[in-house]
């Protein structure tokens, strides 16, 4: 057994003790979070350690929320789904491993069902449904990999667009904040001391339980100190792009444009926000709308008669203008 562990250690480039630990944790998906603070090996500043632990929890929550959600979101809702909270409650921190300072996060997987299957005579079809815990582990792996790629692209382009372009892969402001927190930068409180503002590099490795088909080869994703800063900036930009949902706008159409004399078109409204009591608040702002043919014709009539529109939808900032999408109400006043 010692020779076997030694051979696996040499092949995978990991310490024998870590390989042995994996062999004893067959019912768990395990994430190894190796932080690299500027302290003696095996230690971490207390504040950075607290932030790394809470950020590891937030990373689990971000992946669980994205797994539960029916749609990918730039920012996860404040009210977390109960299934996501139950999953995070089931996860646990394991013993530290040799290295600069290594946290291990253990995700328990259920035992495969021993009940018979309709396809038990056809091995390639005899696969039980993937448990939710494995779905979250897999989503986290995909999102962390996508965040690393987005951070590298954003560094080269000096633009945070790669983060919003990868939202479909599980990236969210919450996930990027969690990764930045593991690297010692608190995106939600950038004033938390000079050490946290500077940050440090870290790496994240995944080990998969053999109870279920292994979705990916175990690999190491490394985030340099520079990429940690880019993650923080990406999270802040994603939060700025998150739409205000269920907003009501009242204003007058100023520009109308469509390709032909019929069909849908684009309208620009100069308007203000309406509160629940009917008061208009805030400054006048240019708001772009994409309307159906019927609503576009109504907006055209309102433009000719100098009447206001009342529209409800999700308001998003796009550079120097705003866009209202997912319209739920459209009236001419």
Coordinates of C-alpha atoms in Angstrom, one line a residue:
X1 CA 0.0 0.0 0.0
X2 CA 2.9 2.4 0.8
X3 CA 4.4 1.7 -2.7
X4 CA 1.0 2.3 -4.3
X5 CA 0.5 5.6 -2.5
X6 CA 4.1 6.6 -3.4
X7 CA 3.5 5.9 -7.0
X8 CA 0.2 7.9 -7.1
X9 CA 2.0 10.7 -5.3
X10 CA 4.7 10.9 -7.9
X11 CA 2.3 10.6 -10.8
X12 CA -0.1 13.3 -9.5
X13 CA 2.6 15.6 -8.0
X14 CA 1.0 15.7 -4.6
X15 CA 2.3 14.8 -1.1
X16 CA 1.7 11.1 -0.1
X17 CA -0.3 12.3 2.9
X18 CA -2.8 14.1 0.6
X19 CA -3.1 11.0 -1.6
X20 CA -3.7 8.8 1.4
X21 CA -6.4 11.3 2.6
X22 CA -8.2 11.1 -0.7
X23 CA -8.2 7.3 -0.5
X24 CA -10.0 7.5 2.8
X25 CA -12.6 10.1 1.7
X26 CA -14.3 8.1 -1.0
X27 CA -17.7 9.5 -0.1
X28 CA -16.7 13.1 -0.5
X29 CA -16.0 15.6 -3.2
X30 CA -13.1 17.7 -1.8
X31 CA -11.8 21.1 -2.7
X32 CA -8.3 22.1 -1.7
X33 CA -7.9 25.8 -1.2
X34 CA -4.2 26.7 -0.9
X35 CA -3.6 30.3 0.1
X36 CA -0.2 32.0 -0.3
X37 CA 0.0 34.8 2.3
X38 CA 3.3 36.6 3.1
X39 CA 3.7 34.6 6.3
X40 CA 5.7 31.5 7.2
X41 CA 4.5 28.3 5.6
X42 CA 1.6 26.8 7.4
X43 CA 0.4 30.1 8.8
X44 CA -2.0 32.8 7.7
X45 CA -2.8 36.2 9.2
X46 CA -5.9 36.0 11.4
X47 CA -8.0 38.5 9.4
X48 CA -7.0 36.8 6.1
X49 CA -7.9 33.4 7.6
X50 CA -11.3 34.6 8.8
X51 CA -12.0 36.1 5.4
X52 CA -10.8 33.0 3.5
X53 CA -13.0 30.7 5.6
X54 CA -16.2 32.8 5.1
X55 CA -15.3 33.3 1.4
X56 CA -15.0 29.5 1.0
X57 CA -18.5 29.2 2.5
X58 CA -19.8 31.9 0.1
X59 CA -18.2 30.1 -2.8
X60 CA -20.3 27.0 -1.9
X61 CA -23.4 29.2 -1.6
X62 CA -22.8 30.9 -5.0
X63 CA -22.4 27.6 -6.8
X64 CA -25.4 26.1 -5.0
X65 CA -27.7 29.1 -5.8
X66 CA -26.7 28.9 -9.5
X67 CA -27.4 25.2 -9.5
X68 CA -30.9 25.7 -8.1
X69 CA -31.8 28.8 -10.2
X70 CA -33.8 28.5 -13.4
X71 CA -31.7 31.3 -14.9
X72 CA -28.1 32.6 -14.5
X73 CA -27.9 35.9 -12.7
X74 CA -25.2 38.6 -12.4
X75 CA -26.0 38.9 -8.7
X76 CA -27.5 36.1 -6.6
X77 CA -30.7 37.1 -4.7
X78 CA -30.4 38.2 -1.1
X79 CA -32.9 35.6 0.0
X80 CA -31.1 32.3 -0.7
X81 CA -33.0 29.2 -1.8
X82 CA -33.6 26.8 1.1
X83 CA -32.0 23.9 -0.9
X84 CA -28.8 25.9 -1.3
X85 CA -28.7 26.7 2.4
X86 CA -29.3 23.1 3.3
X87 CA -26.4 22.1 1.0
X88 CA -24.0 24.6 2.6
X89 CA -25.0 23.3 6.0
X90 CA -24.1 19.8 5.0
X91 CA -20.6 20.7 3.8
X92 CA -17.7 20.8 6.2
X93 CA -14.1 21.9 6.6
X94 CA -11.6 19.1 6.8
X95 CA -8.1 19.0 8.3
X96 CA -5.5 21.3 6.8
X97 CA -3.0 19.9 4.3
X98 CA 0.8 20.6 4.0
X99 CA 1.5 23.8 2.1
X100 CA 1.5 27.6 2.6
X101 CA -1.9 27.4 4.3
X102 CA -4.4 24.9 2.9
X103 CA -8.1 24.6 3.7
X104 CA -10.0 21.5 2.7
X105 CA -13.7 21.7 2.0
X106 CA -15.6 18.4 2.1
X107 CA -18.9 17.9 0.3
X108 CA -20.6 14.6 1.3
X109 CA -22.2 12.5 -1.4
X110 CA -25.0 10.0 -0.8
X111 CA -24.5 6.3 -1.3
X112 CA -25.5 5.1 -4.7
X113 CA -28.9 3.4 -4.5
X114 CA -28.8 -0.4 -4.4
X115 CA -32.3 -0.7 -5.9
X116 CA -32.6 -2.4 -9.2
X117 CA -32.6 -0.4 -12.4
X118 CA -34.6 -0.7 -15.6
X119 CA -31.3 -0.7 -17.4
X120 CA -29.2 -2.9 -15.1
X121 CA -28.5 -5.3 -18.0
X122 CA -27.1 -2.4 -20.1
X123 CA -24.2 -0.9 -18.1
X124 CA -23.8 2.2 -20.2
X125 CA -27.4 3.1 -19.4
X126 CA -27.4 2.0 -15.8
X127 CA -26.5 5.4 -14.3
X128 CA -28.4 6.8 -11.3
X129 CA -29.4 10.4 -11.3
X130 CA -26.5 12.7 -10.3
X131 CA -27.0 13.8 -6.7
X132 CA -27.5 17.5 -6.0
X133 CA -24.2 17.7 -4.0
X134 CA -22.2 16.5 -7.1
X135 CA -24.2 19.0 -9.3
X136 CA -23.0 21.8 -7.1
X137 CA -19.4 20.6 -7.0
X138 CA -19.4 20.3 -10.8
X139 CA -21.0 23.8 -11.2
X140 CA -18.3 25.2 -8.9
X141 CA -15.5 23.7 -10.9
X142 CA -17.0 25.1 -14.1
X143 CA -17.6 28.5 -12.7
X144 CA -14.1 28.8 -11.0
X145 CA -12.5 27.7 -14.3
X146 CA -14.6 30.3 -16.2
X147 CA -13.7 33.0 -13.7
X148 CA -10.0 32.3 -14.1
X149 CA -10.3 32.6 -17.9
X150 CA -12.4 35.7 -17.6
X151 CA -9.8 37.3 -15.2
X152 CA -7.0 36.6 -17.6
X153 CA -8.9 38.0 -20.6
X154 CA -9.9 41.0 -18.6
X155 CA -6.3 41.6 -17.7
X156 CA -5.2 41.6 -21.3
X157 CA -8.1 43.6 -22.6
X158 CA -8.2 46.0 -19.6
X159 CA -12.0 45.5 -19.7
X160 CA -14.4 43.6 -17.4
X161 CA -16.7 42.5 -20.2
X162 CA -15.3 38.9 -20.1
X163 CA -17.0 38.5 -16.7
X164 CA -20.5 39.4 -17.9
X165 CA -20.0 37.3 -21.1
X166 CA -19.4 34.2 -19.0
X167 CA -22.4 34.5 -16.7
X168 CA -23.9 31.5 -18.5
X169 CA -21.0 29.4 -17.2
X170 CA -21.9 30.2 -13.6
X171 CA -20.0 33.4 -13.0
X172 CA -21.7 35.9 -10.7
X173 CA -20.7 38.9 -8.6
X174 CA -21.1 36.6 -5.5
X175 CA -18.8 34.0 -6.9
X176 CA -16.1 36.5 -7.9
X177 CA -16.3 38.2 -4.5
X178 CA -15.9 34.8 -2.8
X179 CA -12.8 34.0 -4.9
X180 CA -11.3 37.5 -4.2
X181 CA -12.0 37.0 -0.5
X182 CA -10.0 33.7 -0.5
X183 CA -7.2 35.8 -2.0
X184 CA -7.4 38.3 0.8
X185 CA -9.5 41.1 -0.8
X186 CA -12.9 41.9 0.6
X187 CA -14.9 43.2 -2.4
X188 CA -17.8 44.2 -0.1
X189 CA -15.6 46.2 2.2
X190 CA -12.5 47.5 0.4
X191 CA -11.5 49.6 3.4
X192 CA -10.7 46.6 5.5
X193 CA -7.1 47.2 6.2
X194 CA -4.0 47.4 3.9
X195 CA -3.3 43.7 4.0
X196 CA -6.7 42.9 2.5
X197 CA -6.5 45.6 -0.2
X198 CA -3.1 44.1 -1.3
X199 CA -4.2 40.5 -1.3
X200 CA -2.3 37.3 -2.2
X201 CA -2.4 34.5 -4.6
X202 CA -4.1 31.2 -4.1
X203 CA -5.0 27.9 -5.9
X204 CA -8.0 25.7 -5.9
X205 CA -7.9 21.9 -6.7
X206 CA -10.8 19.5 -6.9
X207 CA -10.9 15.8 -5.9
X208 CA -13.9 13.8 -7.0
X209 CA -15.6 11.0 -5.1
X210 CA -15.5 7.7 -7.0
X211 CA -19.0 6.9 -5.9
X212 CA -20.3 8.7 -9.0
X213 CA -18.8 9.1 -12.5
X214 CA -15.9 11.7 -12.3
X215 CA -16.9 14.6 -14.5
X216 CA -13.4 16.2 -14.9
X217 CA -9.8 15.3 -14.4
X218 CA -8.4 16.7 -11.2
X219 CA -6.7 19.9 -12.0
X220 CA -5.2 22.9 -10.3
X221 CA -6.5 26.4 -10.9
X222 CA -4.1 29.1 -9.8
X223 CA -5.0 32.8 -9.2
X224 CA -2.1 35.2 -9.0
X225 CA -2.3 38.3 -6.8
X226 CA -3.0 40.3 -9.9
X227 CA -5.9 38.1 -10.9
X228 CA -7.3 38.4 -7.4
X229 CA -7.5 42.2 -7.9
X230 CA -9.2 41.7 -11.3
X231 CA -11.8 39.3 -9.7
X232 CA -12.7 42.0 -7.2
X233 CA -13.1 44.6 -9.9
X234 CA -15.1 42.2 -12.0
X235 CA -17.5 41.5 -9.1
X236 CA -18.0 45.2 -8.6
X237 CA -18.8 45.7 -12.3
X238 CA -21.2 42.8 -12.3
X239 CA -23.1 44.4 -9.4
X240 CA -23.3 47.7 -11.3
X241 CA -24.8 45.8 -14.3
X242 CA -27.4 44.0 -12.2
X243 CA -30.9 45.4 -13.1
X244 CA -33.3 47.0 -10.7
X245 CA -36.2 44.7 -11.0
X246 CA -39.9 45.8 -11.2
X247 CA -39.1 49.5 -11.8
X248 CA -41.7 51.9 -13.1
X249 CA -40.6 54.7 -15.4
X250 CA -42.7 57.7 -16.5
X251 CA -41.5 59.8 -19.3
X252 CA -42.0 61.1 -22.9
X253 CA -40.7 59.3 -26.0
X254 CA -38.0 61.3 -27.7
X255 CA -36.6 59.0 -30.3
X256 CA -38.2 56.2 -32.3
X257 CA -36.5 53.8 -34.7
X258 CA -37.4 50.7 -36.6
X259 CA -36.2 49.1 -39.8
X260 CA -39.5 49.2 -41.7
X261 CA -42.9 50.9 -41.4
X262 CA -44.1 47.9 -39.4
X263 CA -42.8 45.4 -36.9
X264 CA -41.0 45.9 -33.5
X265 CA -38.7 48.9 -32.9
X266 CA -36.5 50.8 -30.5
X267 CA -37.7 53.8 -28.5
X268 CA -35.8 56.2 -26.2
X269 CA -37.8 57.7 -23.3
X270 CA -36.6 60.6 -21.2
X271 CA -38.1 59.8 -17.9
X272 CA -37.9 59.4 -14.1
X273 CA -38.6 56.6 -11.6
X274 CA -42.1 56.4 -10.1
X275 CA -42.4 55.3 -6.4
X276 CA -45.3 53.2 -5.1
X277 CA -47.1 56.4 -3.9
X278 CA -46.9 57.8 -7.4
X279 CA -44.2 60.4 -6.8
X280 CA -41.5 60.8 -9.5
X281 CA -38.0 60.7 -8.1
X282 CA -34.4 61.1 -9.3
X283 CA -33.0 62.9 -12.3
X284 CA -34.3 62.6 -15.9
X285 CA -32.5 59.8 -17.7
X286 CA -32.3 58.5 -21.2
X287 CA -33.9 55.0 -21.2
X288 CA -33.9 52.7 -24.2
X289 CA -36.7 50.2 -24.9
X290 CA -37.3 47.4 -27.4
X291 CA -41.0 47.3 -28.1
X292 CA -43.4 45.0 -29.9
X293 CA -45.1 46.4 -33.0
X294 CA -48.3 47.2 -31.1
X295 CA -46.5 49.0 -28.3
X296 CA -44.2 50.8 -30.8
X297 CA -47.3 52.2 -32.6
X298 CA -48.7 53.3 -29.3
X299 CA -45.4 55.0 -28.4
X300 CA -45.5 56.7 -31.9
X301 CA -49.0 58.1 -31.1
X302 CA -47.8 59.3 -27.7
X303 CA -44.8 61.1 -29.3
X304 CA -47.0 62.9 -31.8
X305 CA -49.5 64.0 -29.1
X306 CA -46.8 64.8 -26.6
X307 CA -48.1 62.4 -24.0
X308 CA -46.1 60.4 -21.4
X309 CA -45.5 56.7 -21.2
X310 CA -45.7 54.6 -18.1
X311 CA -43.6 51.4 -18.4
X312 CA -42.6 48.7 -15.9
X313 CA -39.7 46.4 -16.2
X314 CA -36.1 45.7 -15.2
X315 CA -33.8 48.8 -15.4
X316 CA -30.1 48.2 -16.3
X317 CA -27.3 50.7 -16.8
X318 CA -25.5 50.4 -20.1
X319 CA -22.5 52.9 -20.1
X320 CA -24.0 56.4 -20.3
X321 CA -27.6 55.3 -20.8
X322 CA -30.2 52.9 -19.2
X323 CA -32.2 50.1 -20.7
X324 CA -35.6 48.8 -19.6
X325 CA -36.1 45.1 -20.4
X326 CA -38.6 42.3 -19.4
X327 CA -41.5 44.7 -19.7
X328 CA -44.5 43.8 -17.6
X329 CA -46.6 46.9 -18.1
X330 CA -47.0 49.6 -20.9
X331 CA -49.5 52.5 -20.8
X332 CA -50.0 55.8 -22.5
X333 CA -50.9 58.6 -20.0

